[in-house]
Tab-separated table of C-alpha atoms in Angstrom:
chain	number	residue	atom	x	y	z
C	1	UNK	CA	0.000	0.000	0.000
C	2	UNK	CA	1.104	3.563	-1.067
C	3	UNK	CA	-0.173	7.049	-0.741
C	4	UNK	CA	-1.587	8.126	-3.683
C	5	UNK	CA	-1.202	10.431	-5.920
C	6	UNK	CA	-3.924	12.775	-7.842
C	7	UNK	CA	-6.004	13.860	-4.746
C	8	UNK	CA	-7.513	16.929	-2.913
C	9	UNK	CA	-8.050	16.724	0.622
C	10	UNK	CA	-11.601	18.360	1.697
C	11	UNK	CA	-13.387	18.993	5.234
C	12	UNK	CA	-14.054	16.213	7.577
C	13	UNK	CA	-11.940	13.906	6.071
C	14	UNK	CA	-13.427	13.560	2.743
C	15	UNK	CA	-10.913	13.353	-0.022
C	16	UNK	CA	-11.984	14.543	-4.221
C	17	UNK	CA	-9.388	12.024	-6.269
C	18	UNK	CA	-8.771	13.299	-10.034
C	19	UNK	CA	-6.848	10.396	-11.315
C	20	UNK	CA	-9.818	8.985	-13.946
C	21	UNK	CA	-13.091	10.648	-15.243
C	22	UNK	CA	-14.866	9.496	-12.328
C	23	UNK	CA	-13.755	12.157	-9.875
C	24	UNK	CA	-14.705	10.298	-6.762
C	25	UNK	CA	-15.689	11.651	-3.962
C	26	UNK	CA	-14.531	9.716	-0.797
C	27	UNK	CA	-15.561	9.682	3.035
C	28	UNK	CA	-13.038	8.016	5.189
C	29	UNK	CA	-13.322	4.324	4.620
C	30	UNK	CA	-14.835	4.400	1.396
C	31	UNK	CA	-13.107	2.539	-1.515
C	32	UNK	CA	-13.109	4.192	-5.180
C	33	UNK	CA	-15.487	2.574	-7.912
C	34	UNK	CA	-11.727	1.248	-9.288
C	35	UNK	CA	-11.614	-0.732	-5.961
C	36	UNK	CA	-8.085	-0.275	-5.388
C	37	UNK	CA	-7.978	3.475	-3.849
C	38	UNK	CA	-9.459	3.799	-0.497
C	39	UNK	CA	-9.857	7.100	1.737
C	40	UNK	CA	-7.996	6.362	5.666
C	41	UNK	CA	-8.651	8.636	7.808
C	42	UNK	CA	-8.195	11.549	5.506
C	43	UNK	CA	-5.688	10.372	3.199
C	44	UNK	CA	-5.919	8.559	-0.083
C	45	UNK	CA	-4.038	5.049	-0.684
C	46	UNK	CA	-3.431	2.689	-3.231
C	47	UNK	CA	-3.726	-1.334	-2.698
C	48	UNK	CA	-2.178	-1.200	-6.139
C	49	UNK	CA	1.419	-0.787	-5.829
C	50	UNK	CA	4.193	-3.359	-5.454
C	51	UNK	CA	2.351	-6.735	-6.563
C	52	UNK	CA	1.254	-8.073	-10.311
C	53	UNK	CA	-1.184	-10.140	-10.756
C	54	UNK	CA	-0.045	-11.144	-14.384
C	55	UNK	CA	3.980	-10.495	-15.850
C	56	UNK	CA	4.860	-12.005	-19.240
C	57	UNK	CA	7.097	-10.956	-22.342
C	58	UNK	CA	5.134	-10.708	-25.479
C	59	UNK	CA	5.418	-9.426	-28.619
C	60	UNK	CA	4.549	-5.911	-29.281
C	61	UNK	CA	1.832	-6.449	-31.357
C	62	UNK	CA	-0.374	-8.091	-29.004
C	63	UNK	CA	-1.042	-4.888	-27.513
C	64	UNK	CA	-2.117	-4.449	-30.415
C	65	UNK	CA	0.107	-1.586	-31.626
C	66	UNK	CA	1.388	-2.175	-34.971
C	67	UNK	CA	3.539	0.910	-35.866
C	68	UNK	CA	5.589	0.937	-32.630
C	69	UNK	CA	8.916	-0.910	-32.506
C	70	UNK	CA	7.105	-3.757	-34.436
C	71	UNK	CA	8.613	-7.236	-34.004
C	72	UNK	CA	10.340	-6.210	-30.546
C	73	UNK	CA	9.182	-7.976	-27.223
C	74	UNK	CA	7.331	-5.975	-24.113
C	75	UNK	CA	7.458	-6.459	-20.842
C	76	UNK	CA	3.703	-7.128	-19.609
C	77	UNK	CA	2.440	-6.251	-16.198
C	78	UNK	CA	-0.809	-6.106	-14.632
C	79	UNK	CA	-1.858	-5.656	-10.892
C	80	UNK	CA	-6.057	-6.741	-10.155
C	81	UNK	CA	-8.523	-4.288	-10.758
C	82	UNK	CA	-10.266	-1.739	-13.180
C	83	UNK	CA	-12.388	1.383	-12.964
C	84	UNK	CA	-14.601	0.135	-15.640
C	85	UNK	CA	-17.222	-3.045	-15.356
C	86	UNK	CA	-17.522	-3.809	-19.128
C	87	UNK	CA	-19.916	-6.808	-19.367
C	88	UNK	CA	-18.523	-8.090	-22.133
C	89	UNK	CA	-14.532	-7.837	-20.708
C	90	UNK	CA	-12.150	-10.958	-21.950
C	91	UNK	CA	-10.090	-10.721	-18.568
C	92	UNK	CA	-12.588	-10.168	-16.040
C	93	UNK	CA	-10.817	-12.883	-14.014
C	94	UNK	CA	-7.718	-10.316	-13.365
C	95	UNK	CA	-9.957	-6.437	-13.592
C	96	UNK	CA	-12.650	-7.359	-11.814
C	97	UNK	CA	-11.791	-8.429	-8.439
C	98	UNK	CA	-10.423	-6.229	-5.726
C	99	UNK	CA	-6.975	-5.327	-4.800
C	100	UNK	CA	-5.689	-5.665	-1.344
C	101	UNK	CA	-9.408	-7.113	-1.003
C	102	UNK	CA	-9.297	-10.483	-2.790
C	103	UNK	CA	-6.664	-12.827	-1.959
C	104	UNK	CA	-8.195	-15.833	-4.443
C	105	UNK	CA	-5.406	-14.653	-6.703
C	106	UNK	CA	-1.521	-15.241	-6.596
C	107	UNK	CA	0.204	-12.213	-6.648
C	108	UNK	CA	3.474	-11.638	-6.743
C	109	UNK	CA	5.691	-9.182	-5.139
C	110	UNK	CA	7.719	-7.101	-7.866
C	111	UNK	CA	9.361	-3.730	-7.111
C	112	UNK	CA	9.699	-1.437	-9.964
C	113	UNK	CA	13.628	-1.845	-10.541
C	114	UNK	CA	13.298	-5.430	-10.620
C	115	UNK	CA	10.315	-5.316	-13.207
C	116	UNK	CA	12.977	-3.244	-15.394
C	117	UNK	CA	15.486	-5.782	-14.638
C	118	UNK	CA	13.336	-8.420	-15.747
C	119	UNK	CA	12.255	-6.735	-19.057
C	120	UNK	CA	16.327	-6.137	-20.083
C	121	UNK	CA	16.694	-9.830	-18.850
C	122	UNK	CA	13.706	-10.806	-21.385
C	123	UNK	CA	15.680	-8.520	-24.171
C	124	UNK	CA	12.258	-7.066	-24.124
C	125	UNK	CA	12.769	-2.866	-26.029
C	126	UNK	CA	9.715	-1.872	-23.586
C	127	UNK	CA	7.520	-2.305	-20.424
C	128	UNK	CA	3.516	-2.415	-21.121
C	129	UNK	CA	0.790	-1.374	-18.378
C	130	UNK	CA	-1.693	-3.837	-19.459
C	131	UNK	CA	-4.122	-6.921	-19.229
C	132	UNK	CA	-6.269	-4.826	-16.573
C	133	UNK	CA	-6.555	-0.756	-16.766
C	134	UNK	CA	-2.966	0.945	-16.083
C	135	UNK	CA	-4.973	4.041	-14.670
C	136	UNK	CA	-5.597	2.286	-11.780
C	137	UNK	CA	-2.530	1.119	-10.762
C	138	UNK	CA	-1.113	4.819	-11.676
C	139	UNK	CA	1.679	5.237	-8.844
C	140	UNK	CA	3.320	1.801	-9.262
C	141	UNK	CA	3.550	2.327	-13.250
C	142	UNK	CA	4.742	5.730	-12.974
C	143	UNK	CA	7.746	4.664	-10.677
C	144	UNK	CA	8.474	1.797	-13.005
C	145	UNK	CA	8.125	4.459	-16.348
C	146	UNK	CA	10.783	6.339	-14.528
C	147	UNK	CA	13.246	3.685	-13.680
C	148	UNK	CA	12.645	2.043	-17.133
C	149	UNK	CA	13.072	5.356	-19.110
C	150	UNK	CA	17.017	6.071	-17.266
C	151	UNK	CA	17.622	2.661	-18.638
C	152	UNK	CA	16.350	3.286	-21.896
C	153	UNK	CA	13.528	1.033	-21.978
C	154	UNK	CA	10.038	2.378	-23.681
C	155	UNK	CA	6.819	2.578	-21.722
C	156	UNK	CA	3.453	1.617	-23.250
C	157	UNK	CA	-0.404	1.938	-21.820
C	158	UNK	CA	-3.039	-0.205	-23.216
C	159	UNK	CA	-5.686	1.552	-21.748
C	160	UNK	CA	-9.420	2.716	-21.658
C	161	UNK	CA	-9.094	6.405	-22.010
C	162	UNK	CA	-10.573	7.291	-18.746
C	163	UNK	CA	-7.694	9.306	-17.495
C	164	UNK	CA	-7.695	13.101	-16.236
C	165	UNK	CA	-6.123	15.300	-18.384
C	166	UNK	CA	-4.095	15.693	-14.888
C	167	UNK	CA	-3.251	11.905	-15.195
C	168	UNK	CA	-1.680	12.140	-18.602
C	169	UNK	CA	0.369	15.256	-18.028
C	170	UNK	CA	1.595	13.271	-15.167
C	171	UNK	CA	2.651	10.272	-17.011
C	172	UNK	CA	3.398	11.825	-20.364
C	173	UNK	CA	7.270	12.875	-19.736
C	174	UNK	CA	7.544	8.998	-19.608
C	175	UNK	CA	4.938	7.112	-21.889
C	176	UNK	CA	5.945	6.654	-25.690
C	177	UNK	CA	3.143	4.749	-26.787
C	178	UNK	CA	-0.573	3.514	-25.729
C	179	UNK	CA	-3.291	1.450	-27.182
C	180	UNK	CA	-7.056	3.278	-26.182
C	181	UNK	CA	-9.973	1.531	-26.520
C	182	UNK	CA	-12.571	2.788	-27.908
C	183	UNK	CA	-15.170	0.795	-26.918
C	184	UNK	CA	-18.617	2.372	-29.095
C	185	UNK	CA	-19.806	5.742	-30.034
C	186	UNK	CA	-22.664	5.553	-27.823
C	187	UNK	CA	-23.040	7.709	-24.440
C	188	UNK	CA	-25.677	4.511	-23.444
C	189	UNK	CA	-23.599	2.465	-24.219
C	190	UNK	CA	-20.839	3.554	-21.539
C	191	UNK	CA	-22.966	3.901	-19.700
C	192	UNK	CA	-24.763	0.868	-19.296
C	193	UNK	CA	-22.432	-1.539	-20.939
C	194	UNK	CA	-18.865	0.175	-19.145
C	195	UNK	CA	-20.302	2.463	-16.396
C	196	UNK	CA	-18.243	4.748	-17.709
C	197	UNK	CA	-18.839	7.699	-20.133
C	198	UNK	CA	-17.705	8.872	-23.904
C	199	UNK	CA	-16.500	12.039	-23.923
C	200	UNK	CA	-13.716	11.871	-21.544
C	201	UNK	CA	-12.270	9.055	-23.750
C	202	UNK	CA	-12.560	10.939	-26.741
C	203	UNK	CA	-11.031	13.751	-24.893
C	204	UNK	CA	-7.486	11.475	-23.934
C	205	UNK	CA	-7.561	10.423	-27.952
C	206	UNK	CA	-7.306	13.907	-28.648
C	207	UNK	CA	-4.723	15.375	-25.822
C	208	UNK	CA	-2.767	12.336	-26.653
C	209	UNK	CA	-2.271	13.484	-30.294
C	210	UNK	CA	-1.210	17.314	-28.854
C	211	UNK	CA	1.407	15.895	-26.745
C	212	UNK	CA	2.734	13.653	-29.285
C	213	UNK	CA	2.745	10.423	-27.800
C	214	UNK	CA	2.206	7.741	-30.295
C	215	UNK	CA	-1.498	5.973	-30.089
C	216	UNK	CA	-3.510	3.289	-31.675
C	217	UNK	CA	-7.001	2.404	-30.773
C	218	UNK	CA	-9.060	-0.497	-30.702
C	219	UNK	CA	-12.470	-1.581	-30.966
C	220	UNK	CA	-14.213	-4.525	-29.852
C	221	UNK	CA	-17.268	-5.297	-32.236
C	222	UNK	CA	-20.189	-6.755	-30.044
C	223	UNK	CA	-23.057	-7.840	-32.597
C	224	UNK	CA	-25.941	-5.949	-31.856
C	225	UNK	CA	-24.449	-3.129	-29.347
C	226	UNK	CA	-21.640	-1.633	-31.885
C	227	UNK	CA	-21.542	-2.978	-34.852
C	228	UNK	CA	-24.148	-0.592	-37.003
C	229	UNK	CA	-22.464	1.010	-40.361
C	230	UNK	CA	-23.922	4.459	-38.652
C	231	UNK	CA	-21.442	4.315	-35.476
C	232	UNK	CA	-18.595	2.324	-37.176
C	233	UNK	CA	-18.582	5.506	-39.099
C	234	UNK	CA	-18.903	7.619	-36.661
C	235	UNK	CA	-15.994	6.291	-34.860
C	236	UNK	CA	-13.595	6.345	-38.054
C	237	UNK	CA	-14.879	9.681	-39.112
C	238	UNK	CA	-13.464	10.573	-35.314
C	239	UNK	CA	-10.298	9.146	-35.155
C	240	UNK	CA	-9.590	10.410	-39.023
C	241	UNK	CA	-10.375	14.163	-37.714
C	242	UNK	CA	-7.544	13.667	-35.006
C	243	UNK	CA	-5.213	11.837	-37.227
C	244	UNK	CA	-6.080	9.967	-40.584
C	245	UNK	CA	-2.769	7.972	-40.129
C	246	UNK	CA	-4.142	6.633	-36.318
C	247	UNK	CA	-4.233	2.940	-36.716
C	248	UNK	CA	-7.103	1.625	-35.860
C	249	UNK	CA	-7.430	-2.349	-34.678
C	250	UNK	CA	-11.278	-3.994	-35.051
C	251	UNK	CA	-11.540	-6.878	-33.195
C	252	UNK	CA	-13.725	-9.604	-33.157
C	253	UNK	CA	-15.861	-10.408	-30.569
C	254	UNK	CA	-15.879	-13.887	-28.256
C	255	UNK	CA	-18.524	-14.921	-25.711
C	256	UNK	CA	-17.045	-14.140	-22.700
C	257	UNK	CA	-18.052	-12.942	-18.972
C	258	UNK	CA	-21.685	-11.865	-18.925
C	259	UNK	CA	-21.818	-12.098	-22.453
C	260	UNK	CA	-21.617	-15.595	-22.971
C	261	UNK	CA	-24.725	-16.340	-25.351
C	262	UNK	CA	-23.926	-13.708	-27.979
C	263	UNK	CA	-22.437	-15.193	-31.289
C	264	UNK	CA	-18.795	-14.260	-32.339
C	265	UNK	CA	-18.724	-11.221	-34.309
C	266	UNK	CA	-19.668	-12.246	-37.823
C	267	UNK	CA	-16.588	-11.734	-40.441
C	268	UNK	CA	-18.689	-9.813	-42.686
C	269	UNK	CA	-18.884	-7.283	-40.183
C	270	UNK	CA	-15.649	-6.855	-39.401
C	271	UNK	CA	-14.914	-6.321	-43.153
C	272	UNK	CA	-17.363	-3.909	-43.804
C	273	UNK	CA	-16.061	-1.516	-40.460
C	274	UNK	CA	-12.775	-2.014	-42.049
C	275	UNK	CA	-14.174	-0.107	-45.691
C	276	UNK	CA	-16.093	2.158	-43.750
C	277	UNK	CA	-12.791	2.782	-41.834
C	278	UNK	CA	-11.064	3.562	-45.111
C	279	UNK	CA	-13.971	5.236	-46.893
C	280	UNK	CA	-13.889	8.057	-43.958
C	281	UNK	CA	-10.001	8.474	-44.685
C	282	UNK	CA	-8.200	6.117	-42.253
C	283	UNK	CA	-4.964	5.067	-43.678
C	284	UNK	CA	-3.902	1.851	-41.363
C	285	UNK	CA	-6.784	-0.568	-40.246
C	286	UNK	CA	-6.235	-3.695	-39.334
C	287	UNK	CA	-8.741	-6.711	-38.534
C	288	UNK	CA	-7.530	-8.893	-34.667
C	289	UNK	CA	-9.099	-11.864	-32.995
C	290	UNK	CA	-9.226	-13.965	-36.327
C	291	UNK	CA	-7.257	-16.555	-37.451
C	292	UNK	CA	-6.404	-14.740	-40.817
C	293	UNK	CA	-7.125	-10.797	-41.958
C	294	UNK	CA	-5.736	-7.270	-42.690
C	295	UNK	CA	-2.875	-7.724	-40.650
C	296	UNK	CA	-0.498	-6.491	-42.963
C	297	UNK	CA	0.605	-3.299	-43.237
C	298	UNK	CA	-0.144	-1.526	-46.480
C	299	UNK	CA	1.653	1.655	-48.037
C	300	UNK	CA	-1.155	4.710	-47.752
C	301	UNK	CA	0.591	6.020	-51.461
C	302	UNK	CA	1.060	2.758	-53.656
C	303	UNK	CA	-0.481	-0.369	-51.325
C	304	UNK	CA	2.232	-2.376	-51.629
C	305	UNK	CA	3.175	-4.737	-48.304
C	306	UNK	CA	5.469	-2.915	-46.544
C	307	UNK	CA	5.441	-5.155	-43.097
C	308	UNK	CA	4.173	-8.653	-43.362
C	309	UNK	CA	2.788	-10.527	-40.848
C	310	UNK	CA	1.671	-14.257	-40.022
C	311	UNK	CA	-0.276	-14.272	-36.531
C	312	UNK	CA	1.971	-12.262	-33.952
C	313	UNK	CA	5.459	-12.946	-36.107
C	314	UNK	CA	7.266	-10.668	-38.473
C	315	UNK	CA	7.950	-11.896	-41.888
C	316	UNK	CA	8.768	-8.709	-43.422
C	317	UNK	CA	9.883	-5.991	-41.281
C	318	UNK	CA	10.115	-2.134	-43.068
C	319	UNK	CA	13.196	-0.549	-43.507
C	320	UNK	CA	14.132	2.679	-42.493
C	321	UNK	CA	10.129	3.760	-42.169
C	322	UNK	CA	9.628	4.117	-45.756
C	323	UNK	CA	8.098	2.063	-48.441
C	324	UNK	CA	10.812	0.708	-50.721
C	325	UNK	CA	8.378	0.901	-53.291
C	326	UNK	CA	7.810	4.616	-53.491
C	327	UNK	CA	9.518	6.276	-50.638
C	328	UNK	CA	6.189	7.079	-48.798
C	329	UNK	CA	6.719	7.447	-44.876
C	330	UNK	CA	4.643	5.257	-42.959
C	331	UNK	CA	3.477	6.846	-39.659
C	332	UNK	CA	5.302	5.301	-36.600
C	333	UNK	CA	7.862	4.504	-34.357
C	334	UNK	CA	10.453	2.117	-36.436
């Protein structure tokens, strides 16, 4: 446990915490909705600091981010918890039970340094805040960013979005890349579906493009709650306004959680979101969660193959971040 960080003190003990879009409001002893940030006695804490729940090296591109150091291997960490309750969610069994509450788990005990050491030992080029929501376990990945940034090691967010605008100027001097999902177009639906809300992510996808920190998004295509031509077009005509060279990752949908008796997201659906992705001026979309698909990534001048992939693995890697074709740049970090 750790004193937080992003918090206001008010009278009688109540505490105002500004690290997501929730802004909770806390009487001593109350827990945020995150359920890892609890109010003692007049001070905020975190149950989320010093103890994973999941640490693995993958490849990059199971983030997904496909235009940032593709090919290389990331350091994976995750501690328990999220501030979202997405019914739907594909690792509830990690983000929705309780830090420092919930002891059905194995956790283990990793202080930042030796998370950097293990990444270096795992010739892994970055460290990823992932698997659950990063947000949430703010402090303990912001000591590790700083640790692995002396020792030139990259630091990556897969994340919701739901971050203050405080949050991300906090984190930014140390976070080269992040994955947002963008989960529908709907207010109801974050509401309902996420108990969450739309704007504020919307909001992060745009301060994240002003401070220059490289993003992808993803979206998870539920039949029947986001998967209309109207919305899917909505959400590419968004992301092109902010940046038409944004990749943008459509994934399909599996049964999972509370949302085991819908169907998998039909194919044909995924291919039409990805030509109404390009129709409203995306450049890079790729299809994920299928065993074959746009995965490859395509020069934005002359569509030839200028990276090549088969699953997760590299066949073709770009050189020099232009096509050898025509000498277009592709957007990234190479």
């Amino acid at each position: 446990m750790r004193q937080a960080m992003l918090y206001e003190k008010r009278k009688e003990g109540k505490i105002h915490c500004f690290l997501c879009a929730h802004h909770c409001g806390l009487e001593p002893g109350q827990w945020g909705r995150c359920q890892v940030r609890e109010n003692r006695e007049g001070d905020l804490y975190t149950h989320a600091w010093g103890e994973v729940i999941a640490a693995n090296a993958d490849v990059i591109e199971k983030k997904p981010l496909y235009h940032f150091l593709p090919g290389s291997r990331s350091f994976s960490i995750a501690t328990a918890g999220c501030n979202f309750k997405c019914s739907f969610c594909q690792n509830w069994q990690i983000s929705q039970i309780q830090a420092g509450r919930d002891d059905s788990r194995r956790h283990l005990k990793l202080e930042p340094a030796e998370i950097v050491r293990r990444a270096r030992q795992s010739n892994c080029r970055s460290i990823s805040y992932t698997y659950t929501e990063p947000t949430i376990f703010f402090e303990y990945a912001y000591d590790t960013a700083q640790i692995a940034g002396a020792e030139g090691l990259a630091n990556v967010f897969v994340s919701n979005g739901f971050m203050t605008e405080q949050a991300l100027d906090t984190i930014a001097p140390w976070l080269d890349a992040i994955n947002v999902d963008l989960k529908s177009f709907q207010k109801e639906f974050y509401k309902d579906i996420c108990q969450g809300r739309l704007t504020p992510v919307l909001d992060t996808i745009r301060r994240l493009k002003e401070r220059n920190i490289w993003t992808e998004v993803t979206t998870l295509i539920v039949p029947g709650q986001n998967d209309s031509e109207e919305e899917l077009g909505e959400m590419a005509s968004f992301l092109a306004s902010v940046d038409p060279e944004m990749p943008w990752h459509l994934s399909r949908f599996h049964p999972d959680y509370q949302y085991d008796g819908v169907e998998p997201t039909p194919l044909s659906t995924l291919e039409r979101a990805w030509s109404l992705a390009k129709e409203n001026g995306l450049q890079y979309v790729y299809l994920g969660n299928i065993p074959s698909g746009s995965k490859d990534t395509l020069c934005p001048a002359c569509e030839q193959v200028v990276i090549s992939r088969g699953g997760f693995e590299i066949k073709n890697m770009l050189q020099d971040g232009a096509c050898p074709d025509c000498g277009q740049k592709i957007k990234g970090v190479f």
